[in-house]
PDB file of C-alpha atoms in Angstrom:
ATOM      1  CA  UNK A 405     184.286 169.895 123.473  1.00 47.00           C
ATOM      2  CA  UNK A 406     183.299 167.002 125.709  1.00 52.00           C
ATOM      3  CA  UNK A 407     186.443 165.664 127.389  1.00 53.00           C
ATOM      4  CA  UNK A 408     184.798 162.295 127.705  1.00 60.00           C
ATOM      5  CA  UNK A 409     184.793 161.785 123.927  1.00 63.00           C
ATOM      6  CA  UNK A 410     187.690 159.911 122.428  1.00 70.00           C
ATOM      7  CA  UNK A 411     189.510 161.542 119.424  1.00 81.00           C
ATOM      8  CA  UNK A 412     189.989 159.597 116.233  1.00 79.00           C
ATOM      9  CA  UNK A 413     193.630 158.888 117.001  1.00 86.00           C
ATOM     10  CA  UNK A 414     192.632 157.630 120.522  1.00 88.00           C
ATOM     11  CA  UNK A 415     190.046 155.242 119.110  1.00 90.00           C
ATOM     12  CA  UNK A 416     192.588 153.761 116.647  1.00 91.00           C
ATOM     13  CA  UNK A 417     195.037 153.345 119.603  1.00 91.00           C
ATOM     14  CA  UNK A 418     192.219 151.643 121.651  1.00 93.00           C
ATOM     15  CA  UNK A 419     191.494 149.313 118.712  1.00 93.00           C
ATOM     16  CA  UNK A 420     195.079 148.342 118.451  1.00 94.00           C
ATOM     17  CA  UNK A 421     195.096 147.521 122.056  1.00 94.00           C
ATOM     18  CA  UNK A 422     191.906 145.436 121.601  1.00 96.00           C
ATOM     19  CA  UNK A 423     193.590 143.655 118.657  1.00 96.00           C
ATOM     20  CA  UNK A 424     196.482 142.791 120.866  1.00 95.00           C
ATOM     21  CA  UNK A 425     194.329 141.349 123.485  1.00 95.00           C
ATOM     22  CA  UNK A 426     191.907 139.394 121.247  1.00 96.00           C
ATOM     23  CA  UNK A 427     194.184 138.149 118.598  1.00 96.00           C
ATOM     24  CA  UNK A 428     193.862 135.423 117.019  1.00 94.00           C
ATOM     25  CA  UNK A 429     190.062 135.945 117.129  1.00 96.00           C
ATOM     26  CA  UNK A 430     190.077 137.652 113.730  1.00 97.00           C
ATOM     27  CA  UNK A 431     187.196 137.931 111.240  1.00 97.00           C
ATOM     28  CA  UNK A 432     187.801 138.343 107.435  1.00 96.00           C
ATOM     29  CA  UNK A 433     184.856 140.193 105.804  1.00 95.00           C
ATOM     30  CA  UNK A 434     184.367 139.301 102.181  1.00 94.00           C
ATOM     31  CA  UNK A 435     182.146 141.322  99.865  1.00 88.00           C
ATOM     32  CA  UNK A 436     180.059 140.016  97.060  1.00 87.00           C
ATOM     33  CA  UNK A 437     180.901 140.873  93.347  1.00 84.00           C
ATOM     34  CA  UNK A 438     180.612 144.781  92.970  1.00 77.00           C
ATOM     35  CA  UNK A 439     177.428 146.094  91.596  1.00 76.00           C
ATOM     36  CA  UNK A 440     176.556 149.446  90.020  1.00 72.00           C
ATOM     37  CA  UNK A 441     173.494 151.632  90.031  1.00 78.00           C
ATOM     38  CA  UNK A 442     172.811 154.098  87.103  1.00 75.00           C
ATOM     39  CA  UNK A 443     172.159 157.682  88.121  1.00 76.00           C
ATOM     40  CA  UNK A 444     171.740 160.939  86.435  1.00 75.00           C
ATOM     41  CA  UNK A 445     175.446 161.539  87.273  1.00 74.00           C
ATOM     42  CA  UNK A 446     176.540 158.209  85.961  1.00 76.00           C
ATOM     43  CA  UNK A 447     177.049 154.628  87.471  1.00 75.00           C
ATOM     44  CA  UNK A 448     177.724 154.576  91.169  1.00 76.00           C
ATOM     45  CA  UNK A 449     178.912 151.713  93.356  1.00 72.00           C
ATOM     46  CA  UNK A 450     176.085 150.018  95.264  1.00 76.00           C
ATOM     47  CA  UNK A 451     176.909 148.866  98.766  1.00 78.00           C
ATOM     48  CA  UNK A 452     175.883 145.301  99.400  1.00 83.00           C
ATOM     49  CA  UNK A 453     173.280 144.307 101.908  1.00 87.00           C
ATOM     50  CA  UNK A 454     174.553 143.340 105.301  1.00 87.00           C
ATOM     51  CA  UNK A 455     173.245 139.723 104.767  1.00 87.00           C
ATOM     52  CA  UNK A 456     175.248 139.550 101.552  1.00 90.00           C
ATOM     53  CA  UNK A 457     178.660 139.853 103.375  1.00 93.00           C
ATOM     54  CA  UNK A 458     180.514 136.754 104.082  1.00 93.00           C
ATOM     55  CA  UNK A 459     182.454 136.470 107.253  1.00 95.00           C
ATOM     56  CA  UNK A 460     185.142 133.853 107.913  1.00 95.00           C
ATOM     57  CA  UNK A 461     187.208 133.045 111.051  1.00 95.00           C
ATOM     58  CA  UNK A 462     189.766 130.372 111.591  1.00 91.00           C
ATOM     59  CA  UNK A 463     188.496 127.007 112.889  1.00 83.00           C
ATOM     60  CA  UNK A 464     188.878 126.322 116.595  1.00 75.00           C
ATOM     61  CA  UNK A 465     191.729 123.957 115.973  1.00 68.00           C
ATOM     62  CA  UNK A 466     193.716 126.649 114.209  1.00 60.00           C
ATOM     63  CA  UNK A 467     192.916 129.253 116.889  1.00 60.00           C
ATOM     64  CA  UNK A 468     193.962 126.831 119.599  1.00 63.00           C
ATOM     65  CA  UNK A 469     197.291 126.259 117.829  1.00 63.00           C
ATOM     66  CA  UNK A 470     197.935 130.001 117.564  1.00 58.00           C
ATOM     67  CA  UNK A 471     197.182 130.599 121.214  1.00 58.00           C
ATOM     68  CA  UNK A 472     199.714 128.033 122.451  1.00 58.00           C
ATOM     69  CA  UNK A 473     202.811 129.538 124.147  1.00 43.00           C
ATOM     70  CA  UNK A 474     205.167 127.385 122.121  1.00 40.00           C
ATOM     71  CA  UNK A 475     203.748 128.459 118.803  1.00 46.00           C
ATOM     72  CA  UNK A 476     205.883 127.298 115.855  1.00 45.00           C
ATOM     73  CA  UNK A 477     206.313 128.904 112.448  1.00 42.00           C
ATOM     74  CA  UNK A 478     204.034 127.197 109.933  1.00 43.00           C
ATOM     75  CA  UNK A 479     205.089 126.063 106.654  1.00 42.00           C
ATOM     76  CA  UNK A 480     204.319 128.433 103.768  1.00 42.00           C
ATOM     77  CA  UNK A 481     201.471 127.278 101.546  1.00 39.00           C
ATOM     78  CA  UNK A 482     199.529 125.760 104.551  1.00 42.00           C
ATOM     79  CA  UNK A 483     195.674 126.135 104.133  1.00 42.00           C
ATOM     80  CA  UNK A 484     194.286 126.680 107.645  1.00 54.00           C
ATOM     81  CA  UNK A 485     190.595 125.700 108.095  1.00 80.00           C
ATOM     82  CA  UNK A 486     188.032 128.536 107.915  1.00 90.00           C
ATOM     83  CA  UNK A 487     184.468 128.590 109.417  1.00 93.00           C
ATOM     84  CA  UNK A 488     181.661 130.962 108.348  1.00 94.00           C
ATOM     85  CA  UNK A 489     180.109 133.084 111.039  1.00 96.00           C
ATOM     86  CA  UNK A 490     177.257 135.699 111.308  1.00 96.00           C
ATOM     87  CA  UNK A 491     177.049 138.945 113.222  1.00 96.00           C
ATOM     88  CA  UNK A 492     174.499 138.537 116.090  1.00 95.00           C
ATOM     89  CA  UNK A 493     171.322 140.696 115.660  1.00 94.00           C
ATOM     90  CA  UNK A 494     171.893 142.356 118.945  1.00 93.00           C
ATOM     91  CA  UNK A 495     175.257 143.664 117.700  1.00 94.00           C
ATOM     92  CA  UNK A 496     175.613 147.267 116.480  1.00 92.00           C
ATOM     93  CA  UNK A 497     177.342 145.849 113.444  1.00 93.00           C
ATOM     94  CA  UNK A 498     174.398 143.646 112.535  1.00 94.00           C
ATOM     95  CA  UNK A 499     173.043 146.002 109.719  1.00 92.00           C
ATOM     96  CA  UNK A 500     176.552 147.439 108.802  1.00 91.00           C
ATOM     97  CA  UNK A 501     176.954 147.311 104.947  1.00 87.00           C
ATOM     98  CA  UNK A 502     180.263 148.820 104.359  1.00 86.00           C
ATOM     99  CA  UNK A 503     183.508 148.296 106.376  1.00 90.00           C
ATOM    100  CA  UNK A 504     186.633 150.719 105.827  1.00 87.00           C
ATOM    101  CA  UNK A 505     188.758 147.611 106.282  1.00 91.00           C
ATOM    102  CA  UNK A 506     187.807 143.896 105.767  1.00 94.00           C
ATOM    103  CA  UNK A 507     189.284 142.787 109.033  1.00 96.00           C
ATOM    104  CA  UNK A 508     187.755 142.816 112.503  1.00 97.00           C
ATOM    105  CA  UNK A 509     188.512 141.157 115.946  1.00 97.00           C
ATOM    106  CA  UNK A 510     185.738 139.594 118.040  1.00 97.00           C
ATOM    107  CA  UNK A 511     185.417 138.745 121.799  1.00 94.00           C
ATOM    108  CA  UNK A 512     182.779 136.096 121.818  1.00 92.00           C
ATOM    109  CA  UNK A 513     181.063 133.513 119.487  1.00 93.00           C
ATOM    110  CA  UNK A 514     177.946 131.623 120.274  1.00 93.00           C
ATOM    111  CA  UNK A 515     176.152 128.740 118.622  1.00 94.00           C
ATOM    112  CA  UNK A 516     172.335 128.971 118.235  1.00 93.00           C
ATOM    113  CA  UNK A 517     170.633 128.645 114.971  1.00 93.00           C
ATOM    114  CA  UNK A 518     173.996 129.734 113.489  1.00 94.00           C
ATOM    115  CA  UNK A 519     177.395 130.466 114.678  1.00 95.00           C
ATOM    116  CA  UNK A 520     177.148 134.143 115.824  1.00 96.00           C
ATOM    117  CA  UNK A 521     179.667 136.823 116.713  1.00 96.00           C
ATOM    118  CA  UNK A 522     178.480 139.156 119.304  1.00 89.00           C
ATOM    119  CA  UNK A 523     181.137 141.790 119.979  1.00 93.00           C
ATOM    120  CA  UNK A 524     183.419 142.720 117.051  1.00 96.00           C
ATOM    121  CA  UNK A 525     185.284 145.854 115.835  1.00 96.00           C
ATOM    122  CA  UNK A 526     187.088 146.722 112.593  1.00 95.00           C
ATOM    123  CA  UNK A 527     190.833 147.020 112.880  1.00 94.00           C
ATOM    124  CA  UNK A 528     193.658 148.210 110.530  1.00 93.00           C
ATOM    125  CA  UNK A 529     195.923 145.840 108.723  1.00 93.00           C
ATOM    126  CA  UNK A 530     198.846 147.446 110.757  1.00 94.00           C
ATOM    127  CA  UNK A 531     197.347 146.164 113.985  1.00 95.00           C
ATOM    128  CA  UNK A 532     197.339 142.730 112.605  1.00 95.00           C
ATOM    129  CA  UNK A 533     200.976 142.974 111.511  1.00 95.00           C
ATOM    130  CA  UNK A 534     202.162 144.359 114.839  1.00 95.00           C
ATOM    131  CA  UNK A 535     200.033 142.391 117.118  1.00 95.00           C
ATOM    132  CA  UNK A 536     199.474 139.282 115.324  1.00 93.00           C
ATOM    133  CA  UNK A 537     201.526 136.303 114.545  1.00 92.00           C
ATOM    134  CA  UNK A 538     204.312 135.367 112.095  1.00 94.00           C
ATOM    135  CA  UNK A 539     204.822 137.593 109.128  1.00 95.00           C
ATOM    136  CA  UNK A 540     205.789 136.172 105.710  1.00 96.00           C
ATOM    137  CA  UNK A 541     206.412 138.428 102.663  1.00 96.00           C
ATOM    138  CA  UNK A 542     205.745 137.218  99.158  1.00 95.00           C
ATOM    139  CA  UNK A 543     207.860 139.547  97.137  1.00 94.00           C
ATOM    140  CA  UNK A 544     206.733 138.306  93.673  1.00 94.00           C
ATOM    141  CA  UNK A 545     202.969 138.525  94.567  1.00 94.00           C
ATOM    142  CA  UNK A 546     203.262 141.914  96.341  1.00 93.00           C
ATOM    143  CA  UNK A 547     201.496 140.414  99.457  1.00 95.00           C
ATOM    144  CA  UNK A 548     202.301 139.715 103.178  1.00 95.00           C
ATOM    145  CA  UNK A 549     200.732 137.086 105.278  1.00 95.00           C
ATOM    146  CA  UNK A 550     200.214 136.888 108.965  1.00 95.00           C
ATOM    147  CA  UNK A 551     200.029 133.392 110.365  1.00 92.00           C
ATOM    148  CA  UNK A 552     199.636 131.948 106.879  1.00 89.00           C
ATOM    149  CA  UNK A 553     195.928 132.993 106.402  1.00 90.00           C
ATOM    150  CA  UNK A 554     195.682 136.727 106.741  1.00 94.00           C
ATOM    151  CA  UNK A 555     196.869 138.063 103.380  1.00 94.00           C
ATOM    152  CA  UNK A 556     197.330 141.753 102.770  1.00 94.00           C
ATOM    153  CA  UNK A 557     198.444 143.689  99.608  1.00 92.00           C
ATOM    154  CA  UNK A 558     201.529 145.767 100.042  1.00 90.00           C
ATOM    155  CA  UNK A 559     204.824 146.741  98.523  1.00 91.00           C
ATOM    156  CA  UNK A 560     207.377 144.073  99.607  1.00 91.00           C
ATOM    157  CA  UNK A 561     209.826 146.836 100.846  1.00 94.00           C
ATOM    158  CA  UNK A 562     207.124 148.171 103.157  1.00 92.00           C
ATOM    159  CA  UNK A 563     206.281 144.677 104.456  1.00 92.00           C
ATOM    160  CA  UNK A 564     209.860 143.833 105.286  1.00 95.00           C
ATOM    161  CA  UNK A 565     210.359 147.108 107.118  1.00 95.00           C
ATOM    162  CA  UNK A 566     207.103 146.507 109.268  1.00 95.00           C
ATOM    163  CA  UNK A 567     208.298 142.917 109.919  1.00 96.00           C
ATOM    164  CA  UNK A 568     211.597 144.127 111.260  1.00 97.00           C
ATOM    165  CA  UNK A 569     209.961 146.978 113.199  1.00 96.00           C
ATOM    166  CA  UNK A 570     207.615 144.443 114.729  1.00 96.00           C
ATOM    167  CA  UNK A 571     210.567 142.566 116.192  1.00 96.00           C
ATOM    168  CA  UNK A 572     211.829 145.826 117.799  1.00 95.00           C
ATOM    169  CA  UNK A 573     208.335 146.538 119.134  1.00 94.00           C
ATOM    170  CA  UNK A 574     208.081 142.959 120.637  1.00 94.00           C
ATOM    171  CA  UNK A 575     211.447 143.397 122.288  1.00 93.00           C
ATOM    172  CA  UNK A 576     210.435 146.694 123.866  1.00 90.00           C
ATOM    173  CA  UNK A 577     207.125 145.424 124.978  1.00 89.00           C
ATOM    174  CA  UNK A 578     208.692 142.304 126.640  1.00 90.00           C
ATOM    175  CA  UNK A 579     211.329 144.720 128.423  1.00 88.00           C
ATOM    176  CA  UNK A 580     208.427 146.953 129.579  1.00 86.00           C
ATOM    177  CA  UNK A 581     206.561 143.905 130.945  1.00 86.00           C
ATOM    178  CA  UNK A 582     209.559 142.498 132.852  1.00 89.00           C
ATOM    179  CA  UNK A 583     211.043 145.890 133.955  1.00 86.00           C
ATOM    180  CA  UNK A 584     208.470 148.626 133.735  1.00 78.00           C
ATOM    181  CA  UNK A 585     210.820 151.382 134.838  1.00 77.00           C
ATOM    182  CA  UNK A 586     213.723 150.342 132.804  1.00 67.00           C
ATOM    183  CA  UNK A 587     212.831 152.392 129.656  1.00 62.00           C
ATOM    184  CA  UNK A 588     210.765 155.078 128.252  1.00 64.00           C
ATOM    185  CA  UNK A 589     207.215 154.170 127.001  1.00 64.00           C
ATOM    186  CA  UNK A 590     207.901 157.069 124.440  1.00 74.00           C
ATOM    187  CA  UNK A 591     210.842 155.486 122.643  1.00 88.00           C
ATOM    188  CA  UNK A 592     211.535 156.130 118.912  1.00 92.00           C
ATOM    189  CA  UNK A 593     210.372 152.556 118.087  1.00 93.00           C
ATOM    190  CA  UNK A 594     207.002 153.003 119.823  1.00 91.00           C
ATOM    191  CA  UNK A 595     206.694 156.465 118.334  1.00 92.00           C
ATOM    192  CA  UNK A 596     206.994 154.960 114.758  1.00 93.00           C
ATOM    193  CA  UNK A 597     204.557 152.018 115.608  1.00 94.00           C
ATOM    194  CA  UNK A 598     201.972 154.508 117.045  1.00 92.00           C
ATOM    195  CA  UNK A 599     202.275 156.658 113.973  1.00 92.00           C
ATOM    196  CA  UNK A 600     201.535 153.838 111.616  1.00 93.00           C
ATOM    197  CA  UNK A 601     198.695 152.456 113.748  1.00 91.00           C
ATOM    198  CA  UNK A 602     197.128 155.897 114.033  1.00 89.00           C
ATOM    199  CA  UNK A 603     197.447 156.459 110.333  1.00 84.00           C
ATOM    200  CA  UNK A 604     195.612 153.238 109.524  1.00 59.00           C
ATOM    201  CA  UNK A 605     195.980 153.902 105.880  1.00 51.00           C
ATOM    202  CA  UNK A 606     197.732 150.730 105.096  1.00 43.00           C
ATOM    203  CA  UNK A 607     196.830 148.623 102.132  1.00 40.00           C
ATOM    204  CA  UNK A 608     193.925 146.313 101.430  1.00 42.00           C
ATOM    205  CA  UNK A 609     193.007 142.709 101.812  1.00 43.00           C
ATOM    206  CA  UNK A 610     194.112 140.401  99.104  1.00 42.00           C
TER     207      UNK A 610
END
């Protein structure tokens, strides 16, 4: 095959790196109420029109607070501000009607007639958990939140394991940055994280 083309696994790893670099520039894609179309084989789900999708980002104040180096853990139950955005007509995602995952990261937003997002790509929840902010697990609700506003459905046991693995990943990444030759980039911790990111079959948005 063409050696210049990325495999599916490579694409997911690139997306993980993009998420790490662009966080907390995150979009939550909300779908309208599901509708069905009657066919000869029975009722089928109808994908919404692209314009019917509602996309939300954090307010500039929230993003700025997350970007500060002395970030503090927020109190549980806080309600960060959200702003509606729209995909720019020049974006390849402008006419997209169905997303595999309701989370994206973006590089730039511009205000013209509306607040538009130019460059964006879908990412998996595992990317958000590993390369996002503070993880809180709600055992009774069966959810996990990242920075108090990204809410994902999961089994509490899985969320706790990922939260602890994230601590190990952060520690190894810091060591790699400070002393690049001190450890292998193919450690057991990184292998597990890589496997989860590549699999990208984790959960759904709440």
